[in-house]
Amino acid sequence: MKRPSPSGRLARRRTWTGPVVALLLVLAACGYDETTVPSPDPATVEAGGDDGPSCTNDGSQVRSYAPEGDVLGGDAVARIRKRGRLVAGVAADTFLLGSRDPSDGQIKGFDIDMATAIADRIFAPATGKLELRVITAAERIPLLEDGTIDIVARNMTVNCDRWQQIAFSAIYYDAGQKVLVGRDSGIEDIAGLADKRICAPGGTTSIQNIQTIQPEAIPVTAGDNSACMVLFQNGEADGVSTDDTVLAGLAAQDPYAVVLDTDFLTAEPYGIGVNADDVDLVQLINVVLEEMRADGRWQDSYDRWLRPSLQVPGKQPRPQYGR
Amino acid sequence: MSQQAPHPQPAADFGEDVPRLLNRLQVAAVALCVLFGVLAALFQVLSWQANGRAADNTDQVVRVQEIQTSLLRADAIATTAFLVGGLEPPEARAAYDAAVDDVLRLITDAADAQPADRRVLADLNVEVRSYTTGVAQARDYNRQNLVIGIAYLNSAGDALREDALPIVQALVDANSDRALDEMDGQSPILLLLVGVLAVGGLVLVNREISRRFHRRINVGVVGAAAGIGLLTLVIAVYAGTKSGSNADTRDGAYDTAVSEASARTAANDAKAQESQGLINRGSGAQYEELFAVAAQTVEENASPATLRLWRDYVVEHQEVRDLDDRGSWDDAVALATSSDAGDPTAALDAVDAAAEQVVTDAAAEAADSFGSGGVVALALAVLTLLGGLVAAAAATWGINQRRREYS
């Protein structure tokens, strides 16, 4: 039997080491696994509102504290005067009610006029003594409760639930929920909202109201009303539903948007929010509101801010007391 | 010195087929030598390649961190410009455009540099385009004094943080992992193992031969073992040295580059939060919390020189917050948007510039360090391969001597 020579074996070994080396080099040169982005944590689904009212709005919710005695003599007003400024929680993105004027950076609007009138009454005049704090809707009650702000003048609807946490002035404007849609969208009434994407801020009652009134509408939520308008303008929502005053401000910034001419889907009476313990401050505010009615400041403010867009003559609601 | 005797005596076991055994031992010795040469050279080439990739990955980490920084810098500029009003300052616009241009260029560079990142970078490109579109819309509305502009700015900023920045963070993480993996690509232990196995094998071959020829040492085989042993020592020491150097670079220049880039990103994020706090006048508390998070990142990662500049900025920032919290919003905005030296914007610019320089220098140093010694590494690999072949030849020669003696 002929044995292979050692050199022959060596030659054979060399013939397979070459491919092995080549293979290893190829393996080494292979690329990395493709980069991946971890999936975000599943988003919490917006509940679309509170757990539901724990009381019934039977009409008594619009009643406030009747003014009496020396309106500047109460503890809360004294505290504010001692501090030297009234701190008001307001919106800065709600055109016509409270929004930052890009031309000068100042916050202006119907709600701001209310806050200014209150500060004027306390300090006479209020120049430099009204501090506006931009707050979100969700911050309104917590910041009143912890004393960070003295009042909320931020299109705040008075209802019995909120009365259990804070106090309100008399109603200074009767708003109501409506729907904004595209001018030539073909939507002309609430029935036309079926299968349409309607946006309202998450965590508000507006989205629930739409679902109650038109169950076939597709709810879309965003951070706030302006964010809803961004979705609408970008074609990601077919309409926006919230208070008519807010919608008027949004429509005023978009010639292709129109507020549907419907009855109010819900009544949204606005009041100035105050800490539940500051009854004297509520009474002072109620005095201020009546003074504004008497000297025409309320009407002037309405005519300046809201009438051009709402196109209806506004009327200051009659105060109801008895709380 | 020769161990050969004038008359070698084969072993007493006459029943054994000694020539066949010698052939087998010769094949084994040659195989050990060649395998050592090939494997050790291969490990060295792989290590050299790993170091090259470590350098490339370091560049990519810094590149994607630069994307992160530029995005937040763009957002800080856009947000701050909104505070000024409808008429955006030209220099702010130019700075924003430059930051966005940087981002787009860096995305292209990063896609060229790392194929594994391309798909995610394409997604990032979409998000960046969406962000810049949102800012452009916001700017247009703002210029027309329409307040909806701020909603566009907020949406753009939110989307930037929720959609774009997680992508960039994934890129930073993936490339950091790659860089760190490659830095560990040196294999002195493996080289030692291969060398020791080869030497051990040759010693066994030598023992088998010596048992049959009454010679303790076969010069060729032992010479091959000694050569391989010496070679193993040299390449293992070199690999060990390089491994130590990599560790030093990882804990030094590389860490400085990555940490400083994190600090720079956080500093720009903090400035954007400062502006957001002012846009939401009087209610900057939630943005101040985000500012604090960013500030903590800066404190933990910035180099000493940058940290000093950062603390100067924090003093200015605190003054802005104090003014806003006291109700002097106009004064707070005036201070925050002032471009005067010593004011917050200039102070933050100083932080950004200092950090950028540190990142650039440290990244270059790290990449240079990982990429250095390539010629030596390759020369050693070639030397190892040749050494293995020479050892094989020596072993062959040594065993041939015995075969001749036997015949």
XYZ file of C-alpha atoms in Angstrom:
730
model
C 0.000 0.000 0.000
C 1.400 3.270 -1.015
C 1.454 5.858 1.719
C 1.132 9.461 0.869
C 4.345 11.299 1.405
C 4.510 13.825 4.222
C 4.966 16.591 1.723
C 1.824 15.386 -0.075
C -0.109 15.540 3.167
C 1.227 18.986 3.823
C 0.130 20.043 0.362
C -3.341 18.686 1.018
C -3.533 20.484 4.319
C -2.552 23.728 2.641
C -5.313 23.309 0.101
C -8.007 23.459 2.796
C -6.467 26.074 5.045
C -6.741 28.636 2.266
C -10.533 28.468 1.966
C -10.878 28.360 5.758
C -8.863 31.537 6.083
C -10.858 33.152 3.304
C -14.116 32.131 4.966
C -13.054 33.495 8.324
C -11.992 36.756 6.713
C -15.338 37.029 4.952
C -17.140 36.325 8.221
C -15.080 38.978 9.935
C -15.943 41.482 7.259
C -19.693 40.890 7.584
C -21.741 43.964 8.612
C -23.517 44.612 11.879
C -27.109 43.841 12.687
C -29.338 46.604 11.418
C -29.944 49.365 13.937
C -33.433 49.268 15.416
C -35.387 51.760 17.455
C -36.995 50.306 20.580
C -40.780 50.531 20.520
C -42.100 53.207 22.829
C -44.086 52.145 25.838
C -47.717 51.665 24.887
C -49.433 55.009 25.141
C -52.029 55.397 27.774
C -55.404 55.645 26.100
C -57.075 58.936 26.813
C -60.121 58.371 28.875
C -61.702 61.350 27.168
C -62.780 63.046 30.340
C -63.372 62.718 34.023
C -64.944 59.735 35.633
C -68.262 61.442 35.191
C -70.073 63.994 37.249
C -70.682 63.169 40.873
C -73.483 65.716 41.075
C -76.209 67.129 38.887
C -76.114 70.552 37.300
C -79.589 71.577 38.337
C -79.111 75.261 37.668
C -77.864 76.100 41.135
C -74.278 75.806 39.918
C -74.439 79.264 38.335
C -75.245 80.877 41.688
C -72.391 82.724 43.319
C -71.844 84.718 46.500
C -73.754 87.972 46.688
C -71.556 91.019 47.324
C -71.892 92.419 50.813
C -70.030 94.757 53.079
C -66.606 96.236 52.337
C -65.454 94.288 49.302
C -61.848 95.366 49.806
C -61.777 94.414 53.454
C -61.691 90.621 53.264
C -58.745 88.402 54.105
C -58.052 87.227 50.574
C -58.112 90.707 49.103
C -55.927 91.934 51.967
C -53.454 89.144 51.203
C -53.321 90.140 47.551
C -52.915 93.816 48.366
C -50.135 92.998 50.782
C -48.347 90.968 48.133
C -48.696 93.863 45.738
C -50.038 91.939 42.771
C -52.925 89.777 41.665
C -51.831 86.472 40.150
C -54.209 85.307 37.429
C -54.076 81.963 35.636
C -54.816 82.532 31.971
C -54.464 80.973 28.540
C -51.925 82.299 26.051
C -53.009 80.316 23.022
C -56.738 80.960 22.841
C -57.168 83.724 20.340
C -59.791 86.303 21.397
C -59.979 85.029 24.982
C -56.365 84.920 26.101
C -53.516 84.788 23.644
C -50.039 86.106 23.238
C -49.899 88.835 20.618
C -46.852 87.910 18.519
C -46.282 91.560 17.638
C -45.530 92.651 21.192
C -45.543 89.461 23.270
C -48.403 90.699 25.460
C -51.295 88.423 26.399
C -54.603 89.895 25.331
C -58.252 88.923 25.022
C -61.688 88.923 26.590
C -60.624 86.866 29.631
C -57.588 89.093 30.111
C -59.867 92.138 30.195
C -61.794 90.473 33.024
C -58.611 89.827 34.999
C -57.405 93.370 34.359
C -60.696 94.820 35.613
C -60.407 92.798 38.824
C -56.818 93.915 39.392
C -57.848 97.513 38.663
C -60.481 97.307 41.386
C -58.012 95.956 43.935
C -55.107 98.239 43.150
C -56.604 101.133 41.157
C -54.869 101.193 38.712
C -53.486 97.733 38.109
C -50.485 98.784 36.053
C -47.675 96.409 36.922
C -49.800 94.722 39.566
C -51.429 92.004 37.493
C -49.282 88.936 37.015
C -50.506 86.678 34.244
C -49.528 83.054 34.561
C -50.079 80.880 31.553
C -51.633 77.636 32.728
C -53.137 74.598 31.098
C -56.750 73.593 31.545
C -55.678 70.747 33.809
C -53.718 73.115 36.065
C -56.619 75.448 36.775
C -58.009 73.804 39.900
C -54.744 72.463 41.420
C -53.048 75.873 41.182
C -56.041 77.603 42.747
C -56.127 75.044 45.527
C -52.444 75.354 46.374
C -52.543 79.150 46.309
C -50.140 79.573 43.383
C -52.704 81.728 41.636
C -55.497 83.896 42.999
C -57.969 83.646 40.151
C -58.516 81.731 36.927
C -59.678 83.760 33.948
C -59.352 81.045 31.366
C -62.678 80.147 29.701
C -63.588 78.035 32.721
C -66.998 76.414 32.739
C -68.908 76.582 35.999
C -70.390 73.274 37.109
C -71.371 71.579 40.328
C -68.392 69.227 40.284
C -65.975 72.103 40.260
C -67.925 73.927 42.930
C -66.997 71.036 45.230
C -63.339 72.024 44.832
C -63.263 75.757 44.191
C -65.548 78.794 44.103
C -66.756 80.794 41.126
C -67.806 84.319 40.391
C -71.149 85.039 38.794
C -71.329 83.966 35.149
C -69.573 86.494 32.940
C -70.215 84.798 29.613
C -72.595 82.111 28.361
C -70.633 80.006 25.947
C -71.570 76.667 24.442
C -69.964 73.830 22.581
C -70.037 73.935 18.794
C -68.094 72.355 15.923
C -65.616 73.885 13.486
C -65.301 72.254 10.054
C -63.806 73.001 6.666
C -65.625 75.703 4.730
C -66.351 73.483 1.714
C -66.288 70.162 3.512
C -69.959 69.422 2.875
C -70.603 69.125 6.602
C -73.545 71.326 7.441
C -75.005 69.943 10.621
C -74.387 67.492 13.434
C -75.707 64.577 11.341
C -72.961 65.302 8.830
C -70.309 64.509 11.437
C -70.960 60.769 11.078
C -67.709 58.963 10.193
C -65.812 62.251 10.429
C -62.754 62.673 12.637
C -63.590 65.281 15.242
C -60.855 66.542 17.524
C -61.170 67.815 21.075
C -58.554 68.165 23.802
C -57.919 64.929 25.659
C -59.243 64.832 29.195
C -62.098 67.265 28.519
C -65.834 66.717 28.371
C -65.998 68.062 24.810
C -65.026 64.753 23.249
C -67.611 62.909 25.354
C -70.284 65.385 24.344
C -69.609 64.804 20.657
C -69.790 61.052 21.148
C -73.081 61.425 22.956
C -74.647 63.690 20.366
C -73.206 61.988 17.264
C -72.043 58.461 18.190
C -70.849 57.793 14.653
C -68.282 60.582 14.766
C -64.686 59.388 15.130
C -63.091 60.990 18.191
C -59.555 62.346 17.888
C -57.728 63.863 20.834
C -54.864 66.335 21.031
C -53.117 68.239 23.803
C -55.261 71.340 23.554
C -57.602 73.211 21.224
C -54.769 74.724 19.199
C -53.183 71.315 18.731
C -56.567 70.133 17.416
C -56.518 73.015 14.962
C -53.058 71.939 13.793
C -54.453 68.449 13.132
C -57.392 69.993 11.284
C -55.166 72.180 9.131
C -52.876 69.246 8.373
C -55.812 67.097 7.269
C -55.567 64.737 10.221
C -58.975 65.766 11.589
C -62.155 66.828 9.823
C -63.334 69.140 12.555
C -62.702 70.592 15.996
C -65.275 70.760 18.735
C -65.073 72.975 21.783
C -66.557 76.191 23.132
C -67.886 78.561 20.495
C -65.653 81.346 21.794
C -62.546 79.232 21.287
C -63.727 78.088 17.861
C -64.356 81.702 16.882
C -60.717 82.455 17.652
C -59.521 79.465 15.658
C -61.775 80.247 12.690
C -60.537 83.836 12.731
C -57.057 82.511 11.921
C -58.125 80.259 9.058
C -60.218 81.505 6.129
C -60.986 77.908 5.161
C -62.596 77.049 8.494
C -66.141 77.793 9.586
C -68.094 77.204 12.790
C -71.259 75.190 12.138
C -74.370 77.250 12.749
C -76.041 74.950 15.257
C -77.563 75.263 18.685
C -75.111 74.841 21.513
C -74.338 71.141 21.946
C -73.880 71.926 25.630
C -74.076 75.066 27.745
C -70.716 76.289 28.997
C -71.256 79.179 31.411
C -67.944 80.901 32.177
C -67.026 82.076 35.635
C -63.869 83.388 37.268
C -62.404 80.558 39.357
C -61.251 81.322 42.895
C -59.959 79.298 45.844
C -62.934 77.913 47.798
C -61.820 79.764 50.950
C -61.563 83.170 49.251
C -65.235 84.039 49.406
C -64.443 87.739 49.849
C -62.485 87.696 46.606
C -65.457 86.115 44.813
C -67.694 88.845 46.189
C -65.294 91.531 44.989
C -65.198 89.972 41.520
C -68.992 89.955 41.412
C -68.953 93.654 42.246
C -66.451 94.254 39.467
C -68.607 92.374 36.943
C -71.613 94.502 37.791
C -69.522 97.669 37.561
C -68.372 96.522 34.120
C -71.982 96.056 33.100
C -72.867 99.486 34.368
C -70.031 101.424 32.776
C -70.001 99.447 29.532
C -66.563 97.876 29.924
C -67.947 94.355 29.535
C -69.734 95.344 26.326
C -66.653 97.143 25.000
C -64.547 94.086 25.613
C -67.076 91.778 23.989
C -67.422 94.053 20.985
C -63.657 94.242 20.611
C -62.813 90.590 20.956
C -65.743 88.309 20.333
C -68.413 90.103 18.335
C -66.456 90.358 15.041
C -66.047 86.593 14.961
C -69.238 85.400 16.655
C -71.229 88.006 14.698
C -73.954 88.210 17.285
C -74.550 90.993 19.784
C -73.356 89.761 23.116
C -75.141 90.250 26.358
C -73.646 89.972 29.797
C -75.508 87.286 31.774
C -77.540 88.441 34.749
C -75.844 87.431 37.988
C -77.442 84.810 40.172
C -76.600 84.754 43.850
C -77.773 82.755 46.798
C -74.899 80.552 47.665
C 25.461 22.745 19.621
C 24.552 19.413 18.187
C 22.732 16.599 19.913
C 23.360 14.134 17.120
C 25.525 11.145 17.977
C 27.773 9.499 15.385
C 25.762 6.299 15.540
C 22.158 6.771 16.460
C 20.361 3.781 17.893
C 16.696 3.204 17.095
C 14.393 2.075 19.856
C 14.270 -1.586 20.813
C 10.696 -2.170 19.689
C 11.409 -3.916 16.411
C 7.740 -4.610 15.771
C 6.954 -0.935 15.316
C 6.752 0.641 11.856
C 9.080 3.544 12.672
C 9.167 5.178 9.208
C 5.371 5.316 9.231
C 5.390 6.754 12.722
C 7.915 9.373 11.653
C 5.685 10.300 8.745
C 2.765 10.725 11.090
C 4.794 12.765 13.544
C 6.089 14.890 10.691
C 2.582 15.566 9.411
C 1.455 16.417 12.942
C 4.384 18.787 13.498
C 3.915 20.526 10.152
C 0.172 20.824 10.745
C 0.748 22.331 14.190
C 3.193 24.877 12.826
C 1.056 25.841 9.837
C -2.123 25.995 11.885
C -0.383 28.172 14.432
C 0.862 30.487 11.698
C -2.502 30.725 9.985
C -4.646 31.013 13.100
C -2.385 33.421 14.936
C -2.047 35.585 11.819
C -5.798 35.433 11.335
C -6.484 36.492 14.916
C -4.108 39.383 14.500
C -5.714 40.483 11.239
C -9.142 40.264 12.881
C -7.919 42.327 15.812
C -6.437 44.896 13.456
C -9.750 45.057 11.621
C -11.620 45.360 14.926
C -9.492 48.323 15.882
C -10.209 49.953 12.558
C -13.898 49.404 13.107
C -13.614 50.733 16.661
C -12.209 53.931 15.178
C -14.987 54.064 12.568
C -17.678 53.368 15.157
C -16.256 56.055 17.407
C -16.585 58.510 14.541
C -20.156 57.337 13.997
C -21.069 57.710 17.681
C -19.795 61.267 17.654
C -21.570 61.914 14.348
C -24.971 60.803 15.607
C -24.463 62.673 18.861
C -23.734 65.740 16.754
C -27.084 65.156 15.028
C -28.734 65.033 18.442
C -27.032 68.232 19.535
C -27.786 70.095 16.320
C -31.458 69.131 16.467
C -31.817 70.436 20.001
C -29.775 73.503 19.181
C -32.108 74.209 16.257
C -35.080 73.779 18.579
C -33.561 76.046 21.211
C -32.956 78.752 18.603
C -36.435 78.415 17.083
C -38.104 78.507 20.485
C -36.094 81.465 21.705
C -36.784 83.349 18.475
C -40.509 82.998 19.152
C -40.104 84.996 22.313
C -38.923 87.985 20.362
C -42.177 88.273 18.437
C -43.294 87.981 14.857
C -40.157 89.396 13.338
C -37.532 86.758 13.855
C -33.998 88.146 14.255
C -31.995 87.395 11.065
C -29.080 86.018 13.042
C -31.404 83.589 14.857
C -32.825 82.450 11.537
C -29.330 81.966 10.123
C -28.237 79.999 13.185
C -31.337 77.794 12.974
C -30.762 77.147 9.274
C -27.119 76.301 9.927
C -28.081 73.824 12.642
C -30.640 72.128 10.368
C -28.130 72.042 7.497
C -25.678 70.357 9.855
C -28.280 67.764 10.758
C -29.080 66.935 7.133
C -25.420 66.725 6.167
C -24.611 64.543 9.156
C -27.478 62.176 8.369
C -26.071 61.692 4.875
C -22.552 61.212 6.235
C -23.779 58.740 8.823
C -25.690 56.740 6.212
C -22.541 56.558 4.094
C -20.437 55.505 7.056
C -22.603 52.710 8.463
C -24.923 50.678 6.218
C -26.589 49.107 9.258
C -27.851 52.575 10.267
C -29.314 53.512 6.895
C -32.907 52.429 7.406
C -33.174 54.171 10.768
C -31.440 57.264 9.388
C -33.990 57.356 6.575
C -36.727 57.341 9.225
C -34.898 60.104 11.059
C -34.732 62.116 7.853
C -38.515 61.934 7.594
C -38.906 63.112 11.187
C -36.474 65.972 10.705
C -38.321 67.084 7.606
C -41.577 66.940 9.564
C -40.001 69.009 12.353
C -38.604 71.670 10.047
C -41.929 71.868 8.218
C -43.691 72.396 11.549
C -41.253 75.125 12.556
C -41.602 76.794 9.154
C -45.382 76.787 9.520
C -45.074 78.131 13.055
C -42.757 80.873 11.851
C -45.098 81.825 9.003
C -48.096 82.087 11.313
C -46.073 83.962 13.886
C -44.960 86.456 11.273
C -48.612 87.055 10.458
C -49.278 87.536 14.172
C -51.527 84.483 14.260
C -51.345 82.763 17.619
C -51.875 79.333 16.104
C -48.161 79.587 15.301
C -47.232 78.648 18.849
C -49.297 75.453 18.496
C -47.248 74.525 15.445
C -44.034 75.253 17.331
C -45.191 73.143 20.282
C -46.274 70.296 18.002
C -42.939 70.401 16.197
C -41.008 70.417 19.478
C -43.099 67.595 20.929
C -42.685 65.484 17.789
C -38.954 66.174 17.830
C -38.670 64.781 21.339
C -41.160 61.947 20.943
C -40.311 60.743 17.427
C -36.932 62.027 16.247
C -34.782 61.971 19.379
C -35.566 58.321 20.271
C -34.252 57.407 16.821
C -31.062 59.362 17.414
C -30.690 57.801 20.852
C -31.050 54.336 19.316
C -28.305 55.249 16.853
C -26.060 56.478 19.662
C -26.675 53.298 21.664
C -26.169 50.934 18.731
C -22.940 52.580 17.619
C -21.627 52.848 21.171
C -22.214 49.123 21.612
C -20.450 48.420 18.329
C -17.517 50.621 19.245
C -17.172 49.041 22.695
C -17.410 45.528 21.255
C -14.681 46.276 18.719
C -12.445 47.801 21.373
C -12.395 44.354 22.991
C -11.295 42.819 19.695
C -7.695 42.182 20.811
C -7.087 38.538 21.686
C -3.798 38.072 23.553
C -5.160 35.095 25.505
C -6.279 33.378 22.318
C -2.879 33.982 20.760
C -1.207 32.581 23.851
C -3.493 29.559 23.760
C -2.769 28.831 20.116
C 0.940 29.297 20.717
C 0.985 27.110 23.834
C -0.982 24.375 22.081
C 1.395 24.453 19.134
C 4.450 24.390 21.372
C 2.907 21.663 23.523
C 2.135 19.614 20.443
C 5.678 19.987 19.164
C 7.066 18.991 22.560
C 4.951 15.831 22.410
C 6.236 15.123 18.901
C 9.757 15.608 20.168
C 9.096 13.232 23.056
C 7.737 10.543 20.767
C 10.830 10.813 18.588
C 13.228 10.852 21.523
C 11.684 7.678 22.936
C 12.577 5.881 19.751
C 15.975 7.362 18.967
C 17.502 7.897 22.420
C 17.908 11.560 21.641
C 16.269 13.904 24.006
C 16.110 16.706 21.526
C 15.291 16.870 17.868
C 16.849 20.122 16.799
C 14.349 20.838 14.043
C 11.237 20.152 16.133
C 12.516 21.861 19.247
C 13.753 24.770 17.146
C 10.273 25.061 15.659
C 8.750 24.954 19.157
C 11.178 27.585 20.419
C 10.510 29.836 17.421
C 6.774 29.519 17.842
C 7.111 30.132 21.564
C 9.124 33.269 20.994
C 6.735 34.463 18.308
C 3.772 33.780 20.570
C 5.377 35.806 23.313
C 5.969 38.759 21.000
C 2.498 38.814 19.427
C 0.709 38.166 22.719
C 2.600 40.976 24.417
C 1.823 43.282 21.508
C -1.860 42.300 21.555
C -1.924 42.736 25.320
C -0.339 46.145 25.004
C -2.820 47.144 22.319
C -5.676 45.815 24.411
C -4.478 47.908 27.341
C -4.112 50.904 25.062
C -7.689 50.365 23.826
C -8.927 50.210 27.397
C -7.085 53.425 28.195
C -8.556 55.119 25.133
C -12.021 53.796 25.947
C -11.793 55.188 29.474
C -10.009 58.312 28.281
C -10.494 60.070 24.967
C -13.489 57.994 23.880
C -15.292 58.495 27.171
C -14.490 62.200 27.088
C -15.862 62.550 23.557
C -19.086 60.694 24.320
C -19.635 62.325 27.710
C -18.909 65.811 26.444
C -21.267 65.292 23.515
C -23.973 64.210 25.971
C -23.312 67.341 27.993
C -23.478 69.514 24.891
C -26.775 67.973 23.837
C -28.233 68.436 27.309
C -27.044 72.063 27.455
C -28.902 72.896 24.268
C -31.964 71.030 25.494
C -31.824 73.084 28.689
C -31.821 76.337 26.727
C -34.871 75.150 24.761
C -36.607 74.384 28.060
C -35.731 77.849 29.354
C -37.439 79.371 26.327
C -40.446 77.072 26.685
C -40.730 78.152 30.294
C -40.891 81.785 29.164
C -43.325 81.126 26.343
C -45.560 79.605 29.002
C -45.017 82.706 31.078
C -45.251 82.449 34.794
C -45.742 78.709 34.587
C -42.237 77.632 33.859
C -42.225 75.122 36.699
C -42.728 72.034 34.541
C -40.110 73.226 32.076
C -37.806 74.032 34.956
C -38.064 70.394 35.990
C -36.996 69.366 32.489
C -34.259 72.011 32.676
C -33.067 70.427 35.922
C -32.876 66.997 34.305
C -30.819 68.404 31.430
C -28.651 70.372 33.874
C -27.919 67.219 35.839
C -26.751 65.522 32.641
C -24.419 68.433 31.955
C -23.063 68.353 35.510
C -22.352 64.633 35.269
C -20.764 64.634 31.823
C -19.132 67.949 30.995
C -15.393 68.465 31.051
C -14.108 70.832 33.757
C -13.651 73.785 31.381
C -17.115 73.355 29.881
C -18.607 72.882 33.323
C -17.262 76.250 34.444
C -18.903 77.929 31.440
C -22.097 75.975 32.076
C -22.271 77.204 35.650
C -21.881 80.762 34.370
C -24.881 80.137 32.156
C -26.895 78.617 35.021
C -26.419 81.822 37.008
C -27.867 83.754 34.078
C -30.662 81.249 33.670
C -31.583 81.558 37.327
C -31.871 85.307 36.904
C -34.280 84.730 34.005
C -36.375 82.385 36.134
C -36.361 84.742 39.099
C -37.582 87.597 36.929
C -40.367 85.477 35.445
C -41.376 84.021 38.788
C -41.523 87.526 40.285
C -43.919 88.539 37.535
C -41.366 90.525 35.486
C -41.940 88.493 32.362
C -40.908 91.253 29.964
C -37.566 91.656 31.745
C -37.072 87.897 31.794
C -37.644 87.684 28.037
C -35.388 90.650 27.382
C -32.611 88.958 29.330
C -33.160 85.519 27.789
C -33.163 86.818 24.224
C -30.392 89.378 24.602
C -27.352 88.613 22.498
C -25.078 90.735 24.681
C -21.951 89.161 26.068
C -22.536 87.600 29.458
C -26.267 87.229 28.952
C -27.809 83.734 28.856
C -27.735 83.215 25.090
C -24.088 84.202 24.801
C -23.253 82.141 27.878
C -24.927 79.079 26.373
C -23.156 79.687 23.054
C -19.866 79.654 24.949
C -20.791 76.309 26.521
C -21.732 74.917 23.125
C -18.549 76.091 21.439
C -16.307 74.814 24.230
C -18.015 71.437 24.300
C -17.852 71.135 20.528
C -14.096 71.698 20.620
C -13.605 69.125 23.363
C -15.700 66.571 21.468
C -13.825 67.172 18.216
C -10.413 66.870 19.839
C -11.245 63.853 21.987
C -12.995 61.993 19.165
C -10.026 62.545 16.855
C -7.657 61.363 19.570
C -9.749 58.246 20.226
C -10.101 57.368 16.553
C -6.364 57.943 16.014
C -5.530 55.752 18.964
C -7.743 52.886 17.820
C -6.473 53.190 14.280
C -2.794 53.472 15.238
C -0.259 50.645 14.950
C -1.854 49.184 11.864
C 1.484 48.688 10.092
C 3.003 46.951 13.097
C -0.071 44.743 13.499
C -0.044 43.700 9.860
C 3.729 43.192 9.849
C 3.413 40.963 12.899
C 0.623 39.002 11.237
C 2.775 38.406 8.158
C 5.738 37.561 10.369
C 3.586 35.079 12.287
C 2.435 33.388 9.104
C 5.996 33.195 7.812
C 7.193 32.055 11.229
C 4.674 29.213 11.171
C 5.885 28.144 7.744
C 9.550 28.360 8.751
C 8.752 26.343 11.871
C 7.020 23.747 9.686
C 10.092 23.587 7.479
C 12.360 23.234 10.526
C 10.237 20.427 11.957
C 10.235 18.688 8.593
C 14.004 18.997 8.393
C 14.457 17.737 11.933
C 12.312 14.650 11.403
C 13.924 13.986 8.039
C 17.215 13.749 9.894
C 15.839 10.915 11.996
C 14.360 9.217 8.957
C 17.758 9.248 7.285
C 19.363 7.873 10.400
C 16.840 5.070 10.544
C 17.307 4.085 6.950
